[in-house]
Coordinates of C-alpha atoms in Angstrom, one line a residue:
M21 CA -141.2 -181.4 -59.2
L22 CA -141.8 -178.7 -61.8
T23 CA -139.5 -175.7 -61.8
T24 CA -140.6 -172.1 -61.5
E25 CA -139.5 -171.4 -65.1
E26 CA -142.5 -173.3 -66.4
S27 CA -145.8 -171.6 -67.2
T28 CA -147.9 -170.7 -64.2
L29 CA -151.5 -169.6 -63.8
D30 CA -150.6 -167.2 -61.0
D31 CA -147.3 -165.8 -59.9
R32 CA -148.4 -164.9 -56.4
P33 CA -150.6 -167.8 -55.2
L34 CA -152.5 -167.2 -52.0
V35 CA -152.3 -170.8 -50.8
S36 CA -150.3 -173.7 -52.2
P37 CA -152.4 -175.7 -54.8
R38 CA -151.7 -178.9 -52.8
Y39 CA -153.7 -177.7 -49.9
T40 CA -156.6 -176.0 -51.8
A41 CA -157.0 -179.0 -54.1
R42 CA -157.0 -181.5 -51.2
L43 CA -159.5 -179.5 -49.2
L44 CA -162.0 -178.7 -51.9
Q45 CA -161.7 -181.9 -53.9
T46 CA -161.9 -184.1 -50.9
T47 CA -165.0 -182.3 -49.7
F48 CA -166.5 -182.6 -53.2
F49 CA -165.6 -186.3 -53.3
I50 CA -167.4 -186.9 -49.9
I51 CA -170.5 -185.1 -51.0
F52 CA -170.5 -186.9 -54.4
G53 CA -170.1 -190.3 -52.5
L54 CA -173.0 -189.5 -50.2
A55 CA -175.2 -188.6 -53.1
T56 CA -174.2 -191.8 -54.9
V57 CA -175.1 -193.9 -51.8
L58 CA -178.5 -192.2 -51.7
L59 CA -179.1 -192.9 -55.4
L60 CA -178.3 -196.5 -54.8
A61 CA -181.1 -196.6 -52.3
I62 CA -183.7 -194.8 -54.4
E63 CA -182.7 -195.4 -58.0
F64 CA -180.2 -198.2 -58.3
E65 CA -180.3 -198.3 -62.0
V66 CA -179.0 -194.8 -62.4
V67 CA -175.8 -195.7 -60.5
A68 CA -175.5 -199.1 -62.2
N69 CA -175.3 -197.3 -65.6
L70 CA -171.8 -197.5 -67.2
R71 CA -171.7 -193.8 -67.7
Y72 CA -172.2 -193.2 -63.9
V73 CA -169.5 -195.8 -63.2
A74 CA -167.2 -193.9 -65.5
A75 CA -168.1 -190.7 -63.8
I76 CA -167.2 -192.2 -60.4
A77 CA -163.8 -193.2 -61.9
M78 CA -163.2 -189.7 -63.2
V79 CA -164.1 -188.1 -59.8
T80 CA -161.8 -190.6 -58.0
I81 CA -159.0 -189.8 -60.4
A82 CA -159.5 -186.1 -59.8
T83 CA -159.4 -186.7 -56.0
L84 CA -156.2 -188.6 -56.3
L85 CA -154.5 -185.9 -58.4
P86 CA -153.5 -183.7 -55.4
L87 CA -151.5 -186.6 -54.1
L88 CA -149.1 -186.4 -57.0
R89 CA -145.7 -184.9 -56.5
G90 CA -146.4 -182.1 -59.0
F91 CA -149.1 -180.6 -56.7
Q92 CA -146.3 -179.9 -54.1
N93 CA -145.2 -177.1 -56.4
P94 CA -146.0 -173.7 -54.8
Y95 CA -147.3 -172.4 -58.2
Y96 CA -150.5 -173.2 -60.1
R97 CA -149.7 -174.9 -63.4
P98 CA -152.1 -175.2 -66.3
W99 CA -152.1 -179.0 -66.2
M100 CA -153.6 -178.8 -62.7
L101 CA -156.9 -177.7 -64.3
A102 CA -157.4 -181.3 -65.1
L103 CA -158.8 -181.7 -61.6
P104 CA -162.0 -179.5 -62.1
I105 CA -162.3 -180.5 -65.7
L106 CA -162.6 -184.2 -64.7
D107 CA -165.3 -183.3 -62.2
F108 CA -167.3 -181.4 -64.8
L109 CA -166.8 -184.1 -67.4
A110 CA -168.0 -186.7 -64.9
F111 CA -171.3 -184.8 -64.5
F112 CA -171.5 -184.4 -68.3
L113 CA -171.6 -188.2 -68.5
I114 CA -174.1 -188.5 -65.7
R115 CA -176.3 -185.9 -67.4
L116 CA -176.4 -187.8 -70.7
D117 CA -178.7 -190.4 -69.1
G118 CA -180.1 -188.5 -66.2
T119 CA -181.3 -185.3 -67.7
G120 CA -184.4 -184.0 -66.0
G121 CA -184.2 -186.7 -63.4
V122 CA -183.0 -187.1 -59.8
T123 CA -179.4 -186.1 -60.8
N124 CA -180.4 -182.5 -61.5
P125 CA -179.8 -181.2 -58.0
M126 CA -176.4 -182.9 -57.8
V127 CA -174.9 -180.5 -60.4
M128 CA -174.8 -177.7 -57.7
M129 CA -172.0 -179.6 -55.9
L130 CA -169.8 -178.6 -58.8
A131 CA -169.6 -175.2 -57.0
L132 CA -166.6 -176.7 -55.1
P133 CA -164.4 -177.3 -58.2
A134 CA -165.6 -173.9 -59.4
V135 CA -164.3 -172.3 -56.2
W136 CA -161.0 -174.0 -56.7
V137 CA -160.7 -172.5 -60.1
G138 CA -161.5 -169.1 -58.7
V139 CA -158.9 -169.6 -55.9
V140 CA -156.3 -170.1 -58.7
K141 CA -156.8 -166.4 -59.2
S142 CA -156.4 -166.6 -63.0
R143 CA -158.8 -165.2 -65.6
R144 CA -157.4 -167.8 -68.1
A145 CA -158.4 -170.6 -65.8
I146 CA -161.9 -169.3 -65.6
A147 CA -162.1 -169.0 -69.4
I148 CA -160.8 -172.6 -69.8
L149 CA -163.5 -173.9 -67.5
V150 CA -166.4 -172.1 -69.1
P151 CA -166.8 -174.7 -72.0
F152 CA -167.0 -177.5 -69.5
V153 CA -169.6 -175.6 -67.4
L154 CA -171.7 -175.4 -70.6
A155 CA -171.0 -179.0 -71.3
V156 CA -172.9 -180.0 -68.1
I157 CA -176.1 -178.4 -69.4
A158 CA -175.6 -179.3 -73.1
P159 CA -177.7 -182.6 -72.8
D160 CA -180.6 -180.5 -71.4
V161 CA -180.3 -178.0 -74.2
L162 CA -180.4 -180.7 -76.9
L163 CA -183.3 -182.6 -75.4
L164 CA -185.2 -179.4 -74.8
A165 CA -184.6 -178.2 -78.4
R166 CA -185.8 -181.6 -79.7
G167 CA -188.9 -181.5 -77.5
R168 CA -188.1 -184.9 -75.9
L169 CA -188.7 -183.8 -72.3
E170 CA -191.9 -184.0 -70.5
E171 CA -193.5 -180.7 -69.3
A172 CA -192.4 -181.1 -65.7
N173 CA -188.8 -182.2 -66.6
A174 CA -188.7 -179.4 -69.3
D175 CA -189.4 -176.7 -66.6
R176 CA -186.7 -178.1 -64.4
A177 CA -184.3 -178.3 -67.4
I178 CA -185.0 -174.6 -68.3
M179 CA -184.4 -173.6 -64.7
L180 CA -181.1 -175.5 -64.7
I181 CA -180.0 -174.1 -68.0
A182 CA -180.7 -170.6 -66.8
V183 CA -179.3 -170.8 -63.3
F184 CA -176.4 -173.3 -63.4
P185 CA -173.9 -171.4 -65.7
V186 CA -174.6 -168.2 -63.8
V187 CA -174.1 -169.8 -60.4
M188 CA -170.8 -171.4 -61.6
L189 CA -169.6 -168.3 -63.2
L190 CA -170.4 -166.1 -60.1
T191 CA -168.8 -168.7 -57.9
M192 CA -165.6 -168.6 -59.8
V193 CA -165.6 -164.8 -60.0
V194 CA -166.4 -164.3 -56.3
A195 CA -163.7 -166.8 -55.4
Y196 CA -161.3 -165.0 -57.8
M197 CA -162.0 -161.6 -56.2
M198 CA -161.8 -162.9 -52.7
S199 CA -158.5 -164.7 -53.5
S200 CA -157.2 -161.5 -55.2
I201 CA -158.1 -159.4 -52.1
L202 CA -156.6 -161.9 -49.7
A203 CA -153.5 -162.4 -51.9
G204 CA -153.0 -158.6 -52.0
R205 CA -153.3 -158.5 -48.3
Q206 CA -150.9 -161.4 -48.0
V207 CA -148.4 -159.5 -50.1
E208 CA -148.8 -156.4 -47.9
L209 CA -148.4 -158.5 -44.8
S210 CA -145.3 -160.2 -46.3
S211 CA -143.9 -156.8 -47.2
E212 CA -144.6 -155.6 -43.8
Q213 CA -143.0 -158.6 -42.3
R214 CA -139.9 -158.1 -44.4
R215 CA -139.8 -154.5 -43.5
R216 CA -140.1 -155.3 -39.8
A217 CA -137.5 -158.1 -40.1
A218 CA -135.1 -155.6 -41.9
A219 CA -135.9 -153.0 -39.2
A220 CA -135.2 -155.6 -36.5
R221 CA -131.9 -156.5 -38.2
E222 CA -130.9 -152.9 -38.5
T223 CA -131.9 -152.3 -34.9
E224 CA -129.9 -155.2 -33.7
R225 CA -127.0 -154.0 -35.9
T226 CA -127.2 -150.5 -34.4
R227 CA -127.5 -151.9 -30.9
R228 CA -124.4 -154.0 -31.4
L229 CA -122.5 -151.1 -32.9
L230 CA -123.6 -148.8 -30.0
D231 CA -122.6 -151.5 -27.5
T232 CA -119.2 -151.8 -29.1
V233 CA -118.7 -148.1 -29.3
L234 CA -119.8 -147.5 -25.7
D235 CA -117.7 -150.4 -24.4
A236 CA -114.7 -148.9 -26.1
L237 CA -115.0 -145.6 -24.2
D238 CA -113.0 -144.9 -21.1
V239 CA -116.0 -143.1 -19.7
G240 CA -118.8 -144.9 -17.8
V241 CA -122.1 -144.6 -19.5
I242 CA -125.5 -145.4 -18.0
V243 CA -128.9 -145.1 -19.8
T244 CA -132.1 -145.5 -17.7
S245 CA -135.7 -145.4 -18.5
P246 CA -137.7 -142.3 -17.4
T247 CA -138.7 -144.1 -14.3
G248 CA -135.1 -145.1 -13.4
E249 CA -134.8 -148.7 -14.6
R250 CA -131.5 -149.6 -16.1
V251 CA -131.5 -149.8 -19.9
L252 CA -127.8 -149.9 -20.6
M253 CA -124.5 -149.9 -18.7
N254 CA -121.2 -150.0 -20.6
K255 CA -118.2 -152.1 -19.9
V256 CA -116.3 -149.6 -17.8
L257 CA -119.0 -149.7 -15.1
R258 CA -120.1 -153.3 -15.6
E259 CA -116.5 -154.5 -14.9
S260 CA -115.6 -151.8 -12.4
P261 CA -113.8 -153.5 -9.4
E262 CA -115.5 -151.0 -7.0
L263 CA -119.0 -151.9 -8.4
T264 CA -118.5 -155.7 -8.8
A265 CA -116.8 -156.4 -5.5
N266 CA -118.1 -159.6 -3.8
D267 CA -120.1 -160.4 -7.0
T268 CA -122.4 -157.5 -6.4
D269 CA -124.6 -156.4 -9.3
P270 CA -122.9 -153.3 -10.7
W271 CA -126.3 -151.5 -11.2
E272 CA -127.4 -152.1 -7.6
A273 CA -123.9 -151.1 -6.3
F274 CA -124.1 -147.9 -8.4
K275 CA -127.4 -146.9 -6.9
R276 CA -126.1 -147.5 -3.4
I277 CA -122.8 -145.7 -3.8
R278 CA -122.0 -143.0 -1.3
A279 CA -120.9 -139.8 -2.9
L280 CA -119.0 -137.0 -1.1
S281 CA -118.8 -133.3 -1.9
T282 CA -115.6 -131.6 -3.0
D283 CA -114.2 -131.5 0.6
R284 CA -114.1 -135.3 0.4
V285 CA -115.9 -135.6 3.8
T286 CA -119.4 -134.2 3.6
P287 CA -121.9 -136.7 2.1
I288 CA -124.1 -135.4 -0.7
D289 CA -127.8 -135.3 0.3
A290 CA -129.8 -138.2 -1.1
G291 CA -132.1 -135.9 -3.1
D292 CA -129.2 -133.9 -4.5
S293 CA -127.2 -136.7 -6.2
S294 CA -126.7 -136.4 -9.9
F295 CA -128.9 -139.4 -10.5
D296 CA -131.8 -137.9 -8.5
R297 CA -131.3 -134.6 -10.3
V298 CA -131.6 -136.1 -13.8
M299 CA -134.7 -138.1 -12.6
R300 CA -136.3 -134.7 -11.9
G301 CA -135.5 -133.5 -15.4
Q302 CA -132.4 -131.4 -14.5
Q303 CA -129.1 -131.4 -16.3
V304 CA -125.8 -131.9 -14.6
T305 CA -122.5 -131.0 -16.2
D306 CA -119.1 -132.1 -15.0
R307 CA -120.0 -132.3 -11.3
L308 CA -117.1 -133.3 -9.2
V309 CA -117.8 -135.9 -6.5
W310 CA -115.6 -138.2 -4.4
V311 CA -116.4 -141.8 -3.5
G312 CA -114.8 -143.8 -0.8
I313 CA -114.2 -143.7 3.0
P314 CA -113.0 -140.3 4.2
G315 CA -109.4 -140.7 5.2
G316 CA -109.0 -143.9 3.2
R317 CA -108.7 -144.6 -0.5
Q318 CA -111.0 -142.3 -2.5
S319 CA -111.7 -141.7 -6.1
A320 CA -112.7 -138.5 -7.9
L321 CA -115.5 -138.7 -10.4
S322 CA -116.7 -136.2 -12.9
V323 CA -120.5 -136.8 -13.4
S324 CA -122.6 -135.4 -16.2
A325 CA -126.3 -136.3 -16.6
A326 CA -129.2 -135.2 -18.8
P327 CA -132.7 -136.3 -19.7
V328 CA -133.4 -137.3 -23.4
H329 CA -136.6 -136.0 -25.0
T330 CA -138.2 -136.4 -28.4
A331 CA -139.0 -133.4 -30.6
D332 CA -142.5 -133.5 -29.1
G333 CA -141.1 -133.3 -25.6
E334 CA -141.7 -136.9 -24.6
H335 CA -139.2 -138.1 -22.0
L336 CA -137.4 -141.1 -23.5
A337 CA -134.5 -141.8 -21.2
N338 CA -131.9 -140.5 -18.9
V339 CA -128.1 -140.6 -19.7
V340 CA -125.4 -140.5 -17.0
L341 CA -121.7 -140.1 -17.9
V342 CA -119.1 -141.0 -15.2
K343 CA -115.4 -140.3 -15.7
D344 CA -112.6 -141.2 -13.2
V345 CA -110.6 -138.0 -12.7
T346 CA -108.6 -139.1 -9.7
D347 CA -105.2 -138.8 -11.4
F348 CA -106.2 -135.4 -12.7
M349 CA -107.4 -134.2 -9.3
Q350 CA -104.2 -135.5 -7.6
A351 CA -102.2 -133.6 -10.2
L352 CA -104.1 -130.4 -9.4
E353 CA -103.7 -130.9 -5.7
S354 CA -99.9 -131.4 -6.2
K355 CA -99.9 -128.2 -8.3
D356 CA -101.9 -126.3 -5.6
A357 CA -99.6 -127.6 -2.9
F358 CA -96.6 -126.5 -4.9
I359 CA -98.1 -123.0 -5.5
G360 CA -99.0 -122.8 -1.8
T361 CA -95.5 -123.7 -0.7
V362 CA -93.8 -121.3 -3.1
S363 CA -96.3 -118.5 -2.2
H364 CA -95.6 -118.9 1.5
E365 CA -91.9 -118.9 0.9
L366 CA -92.2 -115.7 -1.1
R367 CA -94.6 -114.0 1.3
T368 CA -92.0 -113.7 4.1
P369 CA -89.3 -111.9 2.2
L370 CA -91.8 -109.8 0.4
T371 CA -93.3 -108.7 3.7
T372 CA -89.8 -107.9 5.0
M373 CA -88.9 -105.9 1.9
A374 CA -92.2 -104.0 2.0
G375 CA -91.6 -103.1 5.7
F376 CA -88.1 -101.8 5.1
L377 CA -89.2 -99.9 2.0
E378 CA -92.0 -98.3 4.0
L379 CA -89.4 -97.2 6.7
V380 CA -87.0 -95.9 4.1
L381 CA -89.7 -93.9 2.3
E382 CA -90.7 -92.3 5.5
R383 CA -87.4 -90.4 5.1
R384 CA -88.3 -89.4 1.6
D385 CA -87.4 -85.7 2.1
E386 CA -84.0 -86.4 3.4
L387 CA -83.2 -88.8 0.6
A388 CA -84.5 -86.3 -2.0
Q389 CA -81.9 -83.8 -0.8
L390 CA -79.1 -86.3 -1.4
D391 CA -80.3 -87.5 -4.8
P392 CA -83.9 -87.1 -6.1
E393 CA -83.6 -90.2 -8.3
I394 CA -83.1 -92.4 -5.2
V395 CA -86.7 -91.6 -4.2
S396 CA -88.1 -92.5 -7.6
W397 CA -86.2 -95.8 -7.6
L398 CA -87.5 -96.6 -4.1
E399 CA -91.1 -95.8 -5.2
V400 CA -90.7 -98.2 -8.2
M401 CA -89.4 -100.9 -5.9
D402 CA -92.4 -100.3 -3.6
R403 CA -94.9 -100.6 -6.4
N404 CA -93.4 -103.8 -7.6
V405 CA -93.2 -105.3 -4.1
Q406 CA -96.9 -104.5 -3.6
R407 CA -97.7 -106.0 -7.0
Q408 CA -95.8 -109.2 -6.1
H409 CA -97.5 -109.2 -2.7
M410 CA -100.9 -109.1 -4.4
L411 CA -99.9 -111.9 -6.7
V412 CA -98.8 -114.1 -3.8
R413 CA -102.1 -113.3 -2.1
D414 CA -104.0 -114.4 -5.2
L415 CA -102.0 -117.6 -5.6
L416 CA -102.7 -118.5 -2.0
T417 CA -106.4 -117.8 -2.5
A418 CA -106.6 -119.8 -5.7
A419 CA -104.8 -122.8 -4.2
G420 CA -107.1 -122.8 -1.2
S421 CA -110.4 -122.4 -3.1
R422 CA -110.2 -125.6 -5.2
N423 CA -110.9 -128.2 -2.5
A424 CA -113.2 -126.1 -0.2
P425 CA -115.2 -122.9 -0.5
I426 CA -113.4 -119.7 0.5
A427 CA -114.1 -118.9 4.2
I428 CA -116.0 -115.6 4.6
A429 CA -117.1 -113.6 7.6
R430 CA -120.4 -111.8 6.9
H431 CA -121.1 -108.5 8.6
S432 CA -123.5 -105.8 7.9
G433 CA -122.0 -103.1 5.7
D434 CA -122.4 -100.8 2.7
L435 CA -121.3 -102.4 -0.6
A436 CA -121.2 -99.0 -2.3
A437 CA -118.7 -97.7 0.2
V438 CA -116.5 -100.8 -0.3
V439 CA -116.6 -100.3 -4.1
R440 CA -115.8 -96.6 -3.8
E441 CA -112.7 -97.4 -1.7
S442 CA -111.5 -100.0 -4.2
A443 CA -112.0 -97.7 -7.1
A444 CA -110.2 -94.8 -5.4
A445 CA -107.1 -97.0 -5.1
L446 CA -107.2 -97.6 -8.8
R447 CA -107.8 -94.1 -10.0
S448 CA -104.2 -93.3 -10.6
E449 CA -103.7 -96.4 -12.7
A450 CA -106.9 -95.5 -14.7
A451 CA -105.6 -91.9 -15.2
A452 CA -102.2 -93.2 -16.3
S453 CA -103.9 -95.4 -18.9
G454 CA -106.1 -92.5 -20.2
V455 CA -109.3 -94.3 -19.0
R456 CA -112.2 -92.4 -17.3
L457 CA -113.3 -94.3 -14.2
T458 CA -116.7 -93.3 -12.6
V459 CA -118.4 -94.8 -9.6
T460 CA -122.1 -94.5 -8.7
G461 CA -124.4 -95.9 -6.0
R462 CA -125.1 -95.5 -2.3
D463 CA -126.9 -97.3 0.5
A464 CA -126.3 -100.8 -0.8
I465 CA -126.7 -102.3 2.7
G466 CA -126.4 -106.0 3.3
R467 CA -124.5 -108.7 5.0
F468 CA -121.2 -109.7 3.3
D469 CA -117.5 -110.1 3.8
A470 CA -116.2 -106.6 3.2
L471 CA -112.6 -107.6 2.7
R472 CA -113.4 -110.3 0.2
M473 CA -115.9 -108.0 -1.7
A474 CA -113.2 -105.4 -1.8
Q475 CA -111.0 -108.0 -3.5
V476 CA -113.8 -108.7 -5.9
A477 CA -114.3 -105.0 -6.8
E478 CA -110.6 -104.5 -7.1
N479 CA -110.1 -107.4 -9.5
L480 CA -113.1 -106.5 -11.7
I481 CA -112.1 -102.8 -11.9
T482 CA -108.5 -103.6 -12.5
N483 CA -109.4 -105.9 -15.4
A484 CA -111.8 -103.3 -16.8
V485 CA -109.1 -100.6 -16.7
R486 CA -106.4 -102.8 -18.2
Y487 CA -108.5 -104.1 -21.1
T488 CA -109.9 -100.7 -22.0
P489 CA -107.9 -98.7 -24.6
E490 CA -106.9 -95.1 -24.0
G491 CA -109.9 -92.7 -24.2
G492 CA -112.3 -95.4 -23.0
R493 CA -114.6 -95.5 -20.0
V494 CA -115.2 -97.7 -17.0
R495 CA -118.4 -97.3 -15.0
V496 CA -118.9 -99.0 -11.7
S497 CA -122.2 -99.1 -9.8
A498 CA -123.4 -100.6 -6.5
S499 CA -127.0 -100.9 -5.6
A500 CA -129.6 -103.1 -3.8
D501 CA -133.1 -104.4 -4.4
E502 CA -135.4 -106.2 -2.0
T503 CA -133.4 -109.4 -2.1
H504 CA -130.0 -108.8 -3.6
L505 CA -126.9 -106.6 -3.6
L506 CA -125.7 -105.7 -7.1
L507 CA -122.2 -104.8 -8.3
V508 CA -122.0 -103.9 -12.0
V509 CA -118.7 -103.1 -13.8
R510 CA -119.1 -101.8 -17.4
D511 CA -116.2 -101.0 -19.8
T512 CA -115.8 -99.9 -23.4
G513 CA -112.8 -102.2 -23.8
I514 CA -111.7 -104.8 -26.3
G515 CA -114.4 -107.3 -25.4
I516 CA -114.2 -111.1 -25.1
T517 CA -114.9 -113.7 -27.8
P518 CA -117.6 -116.3 -27.1
E519 CA -115.0 -119.1 -27.1
D520 CA -112.9 -117.4 -24.4
Q521 CA -116.0 -116.5 -22.4
E522 CA -116.6 -120.2 -21.8
R523 CA -113.2 -120.6 -20.0
L524 CA -112.9 -117.1 -18.5
F525 CA -113.4 -118.3 -14.9
E526 CA -110.8 -121.1 -15.1
Q527 CA -107.6 -120.6 -13.1
F528 CA -104.6 -119.4 -15.1
F529 CA -106.7 -118.9 -18.3
R530 CA -106.0 -115.8 -20.2
A531 CA -107.9 -114.8 -23.4
A532 CA -106.1 -114.8 -26.7
D533 CA -106.4 -111.0 -27.1
A534 CA -104.9 -110.5 -23.6
R535 CA -101.9 -112.6 -24.4
A536 CA -101.4 -110.9 -27.8
S537 CA -101.6 -107.4 -26.3
A538 CA -99.0 -108.3 -23.5
I539 CA -101.2 -107.0 -20.8
R540 CA -99.8 -108.2 -17.5
G541 CA -101.7 -110.8 -15.5
V542 CA -101.6 -114.5 -14.6
G543 CA -105.3 -115.5 -15.0
L544 CA -106.3 -115.6 -11.4
G545 CA -108.4 -112.5 -10.9
L546 CA -111.7 -113.7 -12.3
P547 CA -111.5 -117.3 -10.8
I548 CA -110.9 -115.7 -7.4
V549 CA -113.9 -113.4 -8.0
K550 CA -116.1 -116.4 -8.8
A551 CA -114.9 -118.3 -5.8
I552 CA -115.7 -115.4 -3.5
V553 CA -119.1 -114.8 -5.1
D554 CA -119.9 -118.6 -4.8
A555 CA -118.9 -118.5 -1.1
H556 CA -121.6 -115.8 -0.7
A557 CA -124.1 -118.0 -2.5
G558 CA -124.3 -115.4 -5.2
S559 CA -124.0 -115.3 -9.0
I560 CA -121.9 -113.7 -11.6
E561 CA -123.0 -112.8 -15.2
L562 CA -120.9 -111.9 -18.1
D563 CA -122.1 -109.9 -21.2
S564 CA -119.4 -109.1 -23.7
E565 CA -119.0 -108.2 -27.4
V566 CA -115.7 -108.0 -29.2
G567 CA -114.8 -104.4 -29.9
A568 CA -117.8 -103.0 -27.9
G569 CA -116.9 -103.8 -24.3
T570 CA -117.8 -106.0 -21.3
T571 CA -120.4 -105.9 -18.5
I572 CA -120.0 -108.0 -15.4
T573 CA -122.8 -108.2 -12.9
V574 CA -122.4 -109.7 -9.4
R575 CA -125.5 -110.5 -7.4
L576 CA -125.3 -111.4 -3.7
P577 CA -128.2 -112.3 -1.4
R578 CA -128.7 -109.5 1.2

């Protein structure tokens, strides 16, 4: 076989020369054979001529050429032009004796070798064949020039001389153009196939990389189609003992799993599950659910879910993240139990001390006569006992609000009156700090737990006073609209950074500025406020700017 380093007629062949040569040359050979048989019947002497026999031999050789091993080469080589040249030379021999006779129509079958030359898609090949095209009509030109043709044969010869070269040339040019167009299209298709193959390989590589990364995570990941069919489930969930028990399909088990709310007993409504929410286009962030039989072995799961959209808003998929936080929740429960136990143990002696101090301070006048400093010492002790008592109360409230909502008793009341009473109890602290405290609002009538809302107002006002520098101002207002009660606390204090705002309602969290300024507190006030507001099915909003102050708005349904 010839190598690709040899000269070629076309570097981008449309079809292998082996197939084009076999198809066109075999067709030409068949037509030539049929014409020869017909000539045997009508003019035997034409076929019996030695030149015609030589022509048959040349056509036969040309037909056998594609069977050579060289034609298996994918490129068109110059020597392959021997095939059409032999065909044209064969007709040159036939025309030497048959000019103007019955062989004139046979020359048009040379269009097939001409097509093959055009398919080669080479201008050089067309130029090489032109002399052989002219050679076919050369006997007619010579005889016509010498005047040896009869008038009828002369007219046919003139027609052949005028038409044959044009037909052959146009055949080669048209075949050349069609071959070029198809070859260009073939190149485009090949390039597109290569691009698609490369894209498919890259997609497969990305998929394998994604699968490997997701399987390495300790978080369960599920990706579904917009209609809820599973697209991907990572190893954590695929091999989860809870989801694969009894050879159950993990996806089907996941869809049937029974989730319980934070009290570990109440089932979550079917339409309120994280999966159903994300199917409705909602986003779920760190939702705590419990799975398992109440009273038996249970697991705590933190579930996040979100729909995935394109830049144009097309819904592509849904992603659900599931993390087992059982150990973490058990640690929190242990901590809460410890806090509850310690708080209860402290509550009794604090209550006793508060009672005795109250009795002693009732005899304040008598003690002042003995030693005035004794009264001031006792008042300091009373204030600290009350402060510790409030801390114990907050600890008990915080410990009890984690696993279940705070119990509230709604009664009709005036929120403005509750707020005024809470503010009045803190006026002395505000005055001592040089902070101006003002309260506005009246007739904020609704149904709420007055004791709990007093605790909310007290915590918010206390924080506002403590974190407002001397000379600042704290404004408190209570109002109502058609559907809500509103409590707004504004201060001109130090403000809260955006980073700290994200964690402000976490238990025991204190902002960096609060820790740096040594302002007393343990980080329970705002978490308790949020727990009480949530128990009322209300909402709390925070708007703060560092150095400008903070505004907290509480909304409760009336």
